[in-house]
PDB file of C-alpha atoms in Angstrom:
ATOM      1  CA  MET V   1      12.533 -15.927   7.373  1.00  0.00           C
ATOM      2  CA  SER V   2      12.046 -15.667   3.629  1.00  0.00           C
ATOM      3  CA  VAL V   3      10.202 -13.150   1.495  1.00  0.00           C
ATOM      4  CA  THR V   4       7.206 -15.503   1.378  1.00  0.00           C
ATOM      5  CA  ASP V   5       6.933 -15.313   5.186  1.00  0.00           C
ATOM      6  CA  LEU V   6       5.768 -11.702   4.988  1.00  0.00           C
ATOM      7  CA  LEU V   7       1.995 -11.771   5.050  1.00  0.00           C
ATOM      8  CA  ALA V   8      -0.541  -9.604   3.248  1.00  0.00           C
ATOM      9  CA  LYS V   9      -3.612 -11.377   4.635  1.00  0.00           C
ATOM     10  CA  SER V  10      -4.242 -13.518   7.687  1.00  0.00           C
ATOM     11  CA  LYS V  11      -7.512 -15.339   7.015  1.00  0.00           C
ATOM     12  CA  PRO V  12      -6.716 -17.218   4.939  1.00  0.00           C
ATOM     13  CA  LYS V  13      -2.982 -16.600   5.158  1.00  0.00           C
ATOM     14  CA  ARG V  14      -1.605 -15.126   1.952  1.00  0.00           C
ATOM     15  CA  SER V  15       1.957 -13.949   1.505  1.00  0.00           C
ATOM     16  CA  LEU V  16       2.689 -10.372   0.509  1.00  0.00           C
ATOM     17  CA  LEU V  17       4.524 -11.719  -2.528  1.00  0.00           C
ATOM     18  CA  HIS V  18       1.583 -13.808  -3.745  1.00  0.00           C
ATOM     19  CA  HIS V  19      -0.988 -11.126  -2.971  1.00  0.00           C
ATOM     20  CA  THR V  20       1.076  -8.548  -4.858  1.00  0.00           C
ATOM     21  CA  LEU V  21       1.377 -10.867  -7.855  1.00  0.00           C
ATOM     22  CA  ASP V  22      -2.395 -11.499  -7.752  1.00  0.00           C
ATOM     23  CA  VAL V  23      -3.175  -7.775  -7.715  1.00  0.00           C
ATOM     24  CA  ALA V  24      -0.626  -7.075 -10.463  1.00  0.00           C
ATOM     25  CA  ALA V  25      -2.175  -9.805 -12.630  1.00  0.00           C
ATOM     26  CA  MET V  26      -5.614  -8.266 -12.098  1.00  0.00           C
ATOM     27  CA  ALA V  27      -4.241  -4.817 -12.984  1.00  0.00           C
ATOM     28  CA  GLN V  28      -2.837  -6.241 -16.218  1.00  0.00           C
ATOM     29  CA  HIS V  29      -6.190  -7.857 -16.949  1.00  0.00           C
ATOM     30  CA  TYR V  30      -7.989  -4.532 -16.437  1.00  0.00           C
ATOM     31  CA  ALA V  31      -5.407  -2.687 -18.548  1.00  0.00           C
ATOM     32  CA  LYS V  32      -5.921  -5.104 -21.407  1.00  0.00           C
ATOM     33  CA  ARG V  33      -9.703  -5.075 -21.125  1.00  0.00           C
ATOM     34  CA  TRP V  34     -10.017  -1.302 -20.750  1.00  0.00           C
ATOM     35  CA  SER V  35      -7.065  -0.057 -22.797  1.00  0.00           C
ATOM     36  CA  HIS V  36      -9.228   2.757 -24.157  1.00  0.00           C
ATOM     37  CA  LEU V  37      -9.215   4.479 -20.730  1.00  0.00           C
ATOM     38  CA  ALA V  38      -5.678   5.812 -21.270  1.00  0.00           C
ATOM     39  CA  THR V  39      -6.843   7.473 -24.487  1.00  0.00           C
ATOM     40  CA  LEU V  40      -9.948   8.908 -22.819  1.00  0.00           C
ATOM     41  CA  ALA V  41      -7.819  10.244 -19.955  1.00  0.00           C
ATOM     42  CA  SER V  42      -5.202  11.622 -22.376  1.00  0.00           C
ATOM     43  CA  ASP V  43      -2.613   9.860 -20.235  1.00  0.00           C
ATOM     44  CA  GLU V  44      -0.300   7.455 -22.008  1.00  0.00           C
ATOM     45  CA  THR V  45       1.126   6.197 -18.710  1.00  0.00           C
ATOM     46  CA  LEU V  46      -2.218   5.490 -17.021  1.00  0.00           C
ATOM     47  CA  LEU V  47      -2.206   1.725 -17.493  1.00  0.00           C
ATOM     48  CA  GLU V  48       1.481   1.413 -16.657  1.00  0.00           C
ATOM     49  CA  ASP V  49       0.800   3.419 -13.492  1.00  0.00           C
ATOM     50  CA  LEU V  50      -2.043   1.059 -12.640  1.00  0.00           C
ATOM     51  CA  LEU V  51       0.469  -1.793 -12.642  1.00  0.00           C
ATOM     52  CA  ILE V  52       3.034   0.192 -10.645  1.00  0.00           C
ATOM     53  CA  ALA V  53       0.405   1.097  -8.043  1.00  0.00           C
ATOM     54  CA  ALA V  54      -0.634  -2.566  -7.872  1.00  0.00           C
ATOM     55  CA  LEU V  55       2.957  -3.585  -7.219  1.00  0.00           C
ATOM     56  CA  LEU V  56       3.489  -0.960  -4.497  1.00  0.00           C
ATOM     57  CA  HIS V  57       0.093  -0.667  -2.810  1.00  0.00           C
ATOM     58  CA  ASP V  58       0.785  -2.955   0.167  1.00  0.00           C
ATOM     59  CA  LEU V  59       4.466  -2.343   0.940  1.00  0.00           C
ATOM     60  CA  GLY V  60       3.434  -0.901   4.304  1.00  0.00           C
ATOM     61  CA  LYS V  61       2.166  -4.316   5.334  1.00  0.00           C
ATOM     62  CA  ALA V  62       5.812  -5.332   5.818  1.00  0.00           C
ATOM     63  CA  ALA V  63       5.933  -3.184   8.972  1.00  0.00           C
ATOM     64  CA  SER V  64       6.721  -5.329  11.980  1.00  0.00           C
ATOM     65  CA  GLY V  65       3.603  -4.135  13.839  1.00  0.00           C
ATOM     66  CA  PHE V  66       1.342  -5.074  10.934  1.00  0.00           C
ATOM     67  CA  GLN V  67       3.076  -8.437  10.554  1.00  0.00           C
ATOM     68  CA  ASN V  68       2.523  -9.084  14.261  1.00  0.00           C
ATOM     69  CA  ILE V  69      -1.189  -8.399  13.853  1.00  0.00           C
ATOM     70  CA  LEU V  70      -1.407 -10.726  10.835  1.00  0.00           C
ATOM     71  CA  ASN V  71       0.435 -13.412  12.804  1.00  0.00           C
ATOM     72  CA  GLU V  72      -2.031 -12.958  15.682  1.00  0.00           C
ATOM     73  CA  LYS V  73       0.555 -11.507  18.066  1.00  0.00           C
ATOM     74  CA  GLU V  74      -0.358  -8.578  20.247  1.00  0.00           C
ATOM     75  CA  ASP V  75       1.223  -5.314  19.186  1.00  0.00           C
ATOM     76  CA  GLU V  76       0.006  -2.174  20.894  1.00  0.00           C
ATOM     77  CA  SER V  77       2.294  -0.031  18.741  1.00  0.00           C
ATOM     78  CA  TRP V  78       0.222  -0.695  15.624  1.00  0.00           C
ATOM     79  CA  GLY V  79      -3.271   0.117  16.829  1.00  0.00           C
ATOM     80  CA  ASN V  80      -5.553   0.769  13.856  1.00  0.00           C
ATOM     81  CA  TYR V  81      -2.831   2.409  11.777  1.00  0.00           C
ATOM     82  CA  ARG V  82      -3.233   2.203   8.001  1.00  0.00           C
ATOM     83  CA  HIS V  83      -0.619   0.274   6.031  1.00  0.00           C
ATOM     84  CA  GLU V  84      -1.249   2.407   2.946  1.00  0.00           C
ATOM     85  CA  ILE V  85       0.290   5.420   4.693  1.00  0.00           C
ATOM     86  CA  LEU V  86       3.616   3.578   4.963  1.00  0.00           C
ATOM     87  CA  SER V  87       3.302   2.311   1.392  1.00  0.00           C
ATOM     88  CA  ALA V  88       2.818   5.895   0.245  1.00  0.00           C
ATOM     89  CA  ALA V  89       5.769   7.087   2.343  1.00  0.00           C
ATOM     90  CA  ILE V  90       8.058   4.925   0.215  1.00  0.00           C
ATOM     91  CA  ILE V  91       6.655   6.399  -3.000  1.00  0.00           C
ATOM     92  CA  ALA V  92       6.918   9.905  -1.514  1.00  0.00           C
ATOM     93  CA  THR V  93      10.709   9.529  -1.481  1.00  0.00           C
ATOM     94  CA  TRP V  94      10.746   9.548  -5.300  1.00  0.00           C
ATOM     95  CA  PRO V  95      11.473  12.828  -7.083  1.00  0.00           C
ATOM     96  CA  TYR V  96       8.423  15.059  -7.373  1.00  0.00           C
ATOM     97  CA  SER V  97       6.344  14.653 -10.517  1.00  0.00           C
ATOM     98  CA  GLU V  98       2.680  14.599 -11.428  1.00  0.00           C
ATOM     99  CA  ARG V  99       3.052  10.873 -12.024  1.00  0.00           C
ATOM    100  CA  ARG V 100       4.406  10.333  -8.504  1.00  0.00           C
ATOM    101  CA  GLN V 101       1.479  12.324  -7.127  1.00  0.00           C
ATOM    102  CA  ASN V 102      -0.983  10.130  -9.044  1.00  0.00           C
ATOM    103  CA  LEU V 103       0.671   6.968  -7.694  1.00  0.00           C
ATOM    104  CA  LEU V 104       0.518   8.375  -4.168  1.00  0.00           C
ATOM    105  CA  LEU V 105      -3.190   9.067  -4.555  1.00  0.00           C
ATOM    106  CA  ALA V 106      -3.842   5.582  -5.939  1.00  0.00           C
ATOM    107  CA  VAL V 107      -1.947   3.878  -3.119  1.00  0.00           C
ATOM    108  CA  LEU V 108      -3.385   6.080  -0.358  1.00  0.00           C
ATOM    109  CA  THR V 109      -6.962   5.524  -1.494  1.00  0.00           C
ATOM    110  CA  HIS V 110      -6.935   1.844  -2.448  1.00  0.00           C
ATOM    111  CA  HIS V 111      -9.097   1.044   0.593  1.00  0.00           C
ATOM    112  CA  MET V 112     -10.788   4.362   1.298  1.00  0.00           C
ATOM    113  CA  GLY V 113     -11.590   7.856   0.178  1.00  0.00           C
ATOM    114  CA  MET V 114      -9.638  10.980   1.091  1.00  0.00           C
ATOM    115  CA  ASN V 115     -12.255  12.851   3.089  1.00  0.00           C
ATOM    116  CA  GLU V 116     -15.883  13.124   4.122  1.00  0.00           C
ATOM    117  CA  ASP V 117     -16.898  15.169   1.094  1.00  0.00           C
ATOM    118  CA  ASN V 118     -16.315  12.538  -1.560  1.00  0.00           C
ATOM    119  CA  PHE V 119     -16.593   9.119   0.027  1.00  0.00           C
ATOM    120  CA  GLU V 120     -19.204   7.360   2.139  1.00  0.00           C
ATOM    121  CA  GLY V 121     -16.905   4.704   3.642  1.00  0.00           C
ATOM    122  CA  LYS V 122     -13.617   4.926   5.529  1.00  0.00           C
ATOM    123  CA  LYS V 123     -11.847   8.257   5.244  1.00  0.00           C
ATOM    124  CA  LEU V 124      -8.080   8.642   5.048  1.00  0.00           C
ATOM    125  CA  SER V 125      -8.377  12.126   6.552  1.00  0.00           C
ATOM    126  CA  LYS V 126      -9.209  10.401   9.853  1.00  0.00           C
ATOM    127  CA  TYR V 127      -5.621   9.107   9.887  1.00  0.00           C
ATOM    128  CA  ASP V 128      -3.905  12.501   9.707  1.00  0.00           C
ATOM    129  CA  PRO V 129      -0.463  12.109  11.363  1.00  0.00           C
ATOM    130  CA  LYS V 130      -1.208  14.978  13.760  1.00  0.00           C
ATOM    131  CA  ASN V 131      -4.032  12.834  15.174  1.00  0.00           C
ATOM    132  CA  ASP V 132      -1.756   9.829  15.669  1.00  0.00           C
ATOM    133  CA  GLU V 133      -0.599  10.385  19.231  1.00  0.00           C
ATOM    134  CA  LEU V 134       0.136   6.731  19.939  1.00  0.00           C
ATOM    135  CA  VAL V 135       3.334   6.353  17.913  1.00  0.00           C
ATOM    136  CA  PRO V 136       5.384   9.013  16.087  1.00  0.00           C
ATOM    137  CA  PHE V 137       5.500   8.528  12.315  1.00  0.00           C
ATOM    138  CA  SER V 138       9.280   8.011  12.385  1.00  0.00           C
ATOM    139  CA  GLU V 139       8.755   5.022  14.672  1.00  0.00           C
ATOM    140  CA  ARG V 140       6.069   3.624  12.390  1.00  0.00           C
ATOM    141  CA  LEU V 141       8.377   4.024   9.395  1.00  0.00           C
ATOM    142  CA  ALA V 142      11.168   2.300  11.332  1.00  0.00           C
ATOM    143  CA  GLN V 143       8.904  -0.757  11.570  1.00  0.00           C
ATOM    144  CA  LEU V 144       9.699  -1.385   7.892  1.00  0.00           C
ATOM    145  CA  GLU V 145      13.435  -1.701   8.589  1.00  0.00           C
ATOM    146  CA  PRO V 146      13.448  -5.292   9.924  1.00  0.00           C
ATOM    147  CA  HIS V 147      11.883  -6.500   6.669  1.00  0.00           C
ATOM    148  CA  TRP V 148      13.535  -4.111   4.213  1.00  0.00           C
ATOM    149  CA  ASN V 149      15.704  -6.822   2.611  1.00  0.00           C
ATOM    150  CA  LYS V 150      12.640  -9.010   2.107  1.00  0.00           C
ATOM    151  CA  LEU V 151      10.797  -6.121   0.467  1.00  0.00           C
ATOM    152  CA  GLN V 152      13.702  -5.642  -1.912  1.00  0.00           C
ATOM    153  CA  GLU V 153      13.521  -9.351  -2.798  1.00  0.00           C
ATOM    154  CA  LEU V 154       9.930  -8.863  -3.963  1.00  0.00           C
ATOM    155  CA  TYR V 155      11.155  -6.716  -6.826  1.00  0.00           C
ATOM    156  CA  LYS V 156      14.250  -8.627  -7.992  1.00  0.00           C
TER     157      LYS V 156
END
């Protein structure tokens, strides 16, 4: 199995590598088009962080349970778990900084809002680990291990 065998989407099938490159290209396009946003935000790293978040946002999709779902194999261990939580767990291992916190927020919310107060759609607060009785978080995180070498290949 090669790095291009890891999927990001199932219909149509799109590899995690190609999807990540697509999103990174779009992030670069936005950064170029809206370069003034970094100045308005008084944040010189804003556009660089946009690219970093684009590159990291779907790492959790490499989890074996998520890959099984994308490959149309039954996997009761995955349920409706959110891949962005595992993506964020990788970023959370970095040393604490405001920048890391901003990247965590970007990755955690790339499909949904944080809570009921500020978002009408899906809410990440629904996926609080204490409400996840199906599989302990450590077991979910371990689902990344079988594909860890492939994930590392994405960034060589």
